Amino acid sequence: MKVQKVLVAGAGQMGAGIVQVAVVAGLQATMIDVADEFVAKGMAGIEKQLGRAVDKGRISADKRDAALGRITTGLDVSAGADADLFIEAAPESLVVKRGLLENAAVALRPEAIIATNTSSLSVTTLAGFVARPERFVGIHFFNPVPAMALVEVVRGAATADDTVAAARGFCEAVGKTPITVKDSPGFVVNRILFPMINGAAQALAEGVASAADIDTGLKLGANFPMGPLALADLVGLDTTKAILETLERDLGDAGYRPCPLLGELVAAGKLGRKSGEGFFTY
Ligand code: CAA
């Protein structure tokens, strides 16, 4: 199946990013969230990003306008029930995702693909909330979506081969490189990346170096585009902590336990860029 119309639940940084790359690639997209203000914020972010792309000469103003014209918005799945593909990019809460997936499974055509952008929950568990788990798949984008070339296509226990193929085709259509991954904690990238971020937080907590110097160390000493602490701030410290907790619990390995400093920052509401402060101030 070739995806032409996508319905994205969640207008936050991931959801809006997915909508942006879809409409720039010529697909139709519907973006929904629980309140008008979230939808408006997501749309404003897309308009800003595409405005920048025009200023840089990456796309023409006409192409930007056409892309924006392919977006519709709403407050529930009925706003885009004719979609070929539904992607939930809601907060990492099983309860929230369950409600969305159950609604989508009822509202969409039976042949539509239902996907999750989760980074820390089991795709096979989430597939239990839809009537046809063979049509369910993980489509895990990276942050910031427009700038990151990779997508992990995550095969749950019941995911059918043609569902994986359609998900990979969608990723390629929006300009990304998919890798196919078995449903397992942290998939490939986070399983390897987040222990490094945790190590940076632990080094900071032990006073090994300042946050700025730790990040400079990894940028200049390992050629990372940004330091691990700035990256954690970009991802969100709550999400970072949730990913590490999943790795610790599901791999049964205490080596993944989130550094206490991470928990302290989250408890203090310092969630990174989205709250204005994390390891750094924005
Ligand atoms: N939103 C959208 N696009 C953005 C962006 C943002 N927040 N920040 C940068 N970009 C885009 C820019 O528009 C620009 O696009 P063009 O090339 O088309 O002009 C491009 O990214 C490069 O941006 P800049 O030149 O301004 O900045 P840079 O060269 O310093 O790169 C960066 C910025 C792309 C974020 C780079 O620092 C980087 O790659 N950092 C690492 C990001 C990373 O590792 N992400 C993975 C996080 S883990 C994850 O997401 C998994 C999970 O489950 C949590």
Tab-separated table of C-alpha atoms and ligand atoms in Angstrom, residues 49 56 58 119 140-144 146-148 190 193-194 225-226 231 234-235 239 243 273, ligand 1:
chain	number	residue	atom	x	y	z
A	49	GLN	CA	10.585	26.054	9.899
A	56	LYS	CA	17.750	29.700	2.937
A	58	ARG	CA	15.915	25.351	0.125
A	119	SER	CA	10.652	5.566	21.912
A	140	HIS	CA	10.243	5.923	15.228
A	141	PHE	CA	11.491	9.298	14.022
A	142	PHE	CA	14.407	11.207	15.536
A	143	ASN	CA	14.459	14.720	16.887
A	144	PRO	CA	14.485	17.220	15.177
A	146	PRO	CA	13.167	17.522	9.575
A	147	ALA	CA	16.933	17.351	10.148
A	148	MET	CA	17.384	13.679	11.054
A	190	ASN	CA	18.417	4.680	21.987
A	193	LEU	CA	22.882	6.407	22.674
A	194	PHE	CA	21.177	6.895	26.045
A	225	PRO	CA	27.196	17.506	16.190
A	226	MET	CA	26.056	18.516	19.670
A	231	LEU	CA	21.093	16.583	23.234
A	234	LEU	CA	16.674	18.755	23.079
A	235	VAL	CA	15.033	15.357	23.588
A	239	THR	CA	11.787	11.526	27.918
A	243	ILE	CA	13.952	5.797	28.022
A	273	ARG	CA	14.564	23.224	25.998
B	1	CAA	N1	13.572	21.674	14.184
B	1	CAA	C1	13.581	21.489	12.852
B	1	CAA	N2	14.678	21.578	12.080
B	1	CAA	C2	15.819	21.895	12.694
B	1	CAA	C3	15.903	22.114	14.082
B	1	CAA	C4	14.713	21.995	14.835
B	1	CAA	N3	14.675	22.150	16.158
B	1	CAA	N4	17.163	22.408	14.409
B	1	CAA	C5	17.869	22.378	13.253
B	1	CAA	N5	17.045	22.052	12.235
B	1	CAA	C6	17.423	21.897	10.832
B	1	CAA	C7	17.732	23.236	10.244
B	1	CAA	O1	16.570	23.835	9.706
B	1	CAA	C8	18.725	22.864	9.150
B	1	CAA	O2	18.010	22.425	8.004
B	1	CAA	P1	18.578	22.694	6.543
B	1	CAA	O3	19.877	21.930	6.466
B	1	CAA	O4	17.516	22.159	5.650
B	1	CAA	O5	18.783	24.151	6.427
B	1	CAA	C9	19.476	21.675	9.732
B	1	CAA	O6	18.637	21.148	10.763
B	1	CAA	C10	20.793	22.044	10.327
B	1	CAA	O7	20.538	23.058	11.295
B	1	CAA	P2	21.557	24.180	11.714
B	1	CAA	O8	22.523	24.433	10.592
B	1	CAA	O9	20.827	25.351	12.264
B	1	CAA	O10	22.243	23.591	12.981
B	1	CAA	P3	23.328	22.495	13.164
B	1	CAA	O11	24.163	22.283	11.971
B	1	CAA	O12	23.952	22.898	14.439
B	1	CAA	O13	22.467	21.164	13.391
B	1	CAA	C11	21.172	19.633	14.599
B	1	CAA	C12	21.470	21.096	14.360
B	1	CAA	C13	20.631	19.028	13.317
B	1	CAA	C14	20.115	19.554	15.689
B	1	CAA	C15	22.510	18.917	14.998
B	1	CAA	O14	23.061	19.550	16.103
B	1	CAA	C16	22.332	17.455	15.305
B	1	CAA	O15	22.265	16.603	14.424
B	1	CAA	N6	22.264	17.108	16.627
B	1	CAA	C17	22.080	15.732	17.071
B	1	CAA	C18	20.614	15.411	17.046
B	1	CAA	C19	20.362	13.999	17.483
B	1	CAA	O16	21.248	13.224	17.786
B	1	CAA	N7	19.079	13.650	17.542
B	1	CAA	C20	18.661	12.349	17.983
B	1	CAA	C21	18.102	12.476	19.368
B	1	CAA	S1	17.589	10.908	19.989
B	1	CAA	C22	16.034	10.764	19.451
B	1	CAA	O17	15.439	11.624	18.868
B	1	CAA	C23	15.416	9.448	19.724
B	1	CAA	C24	14.412	9.420	20.777
B	1	CAA	O18	13.647	8.472	20.805
B	1	CAA	C25	14.311	10.435	21.820
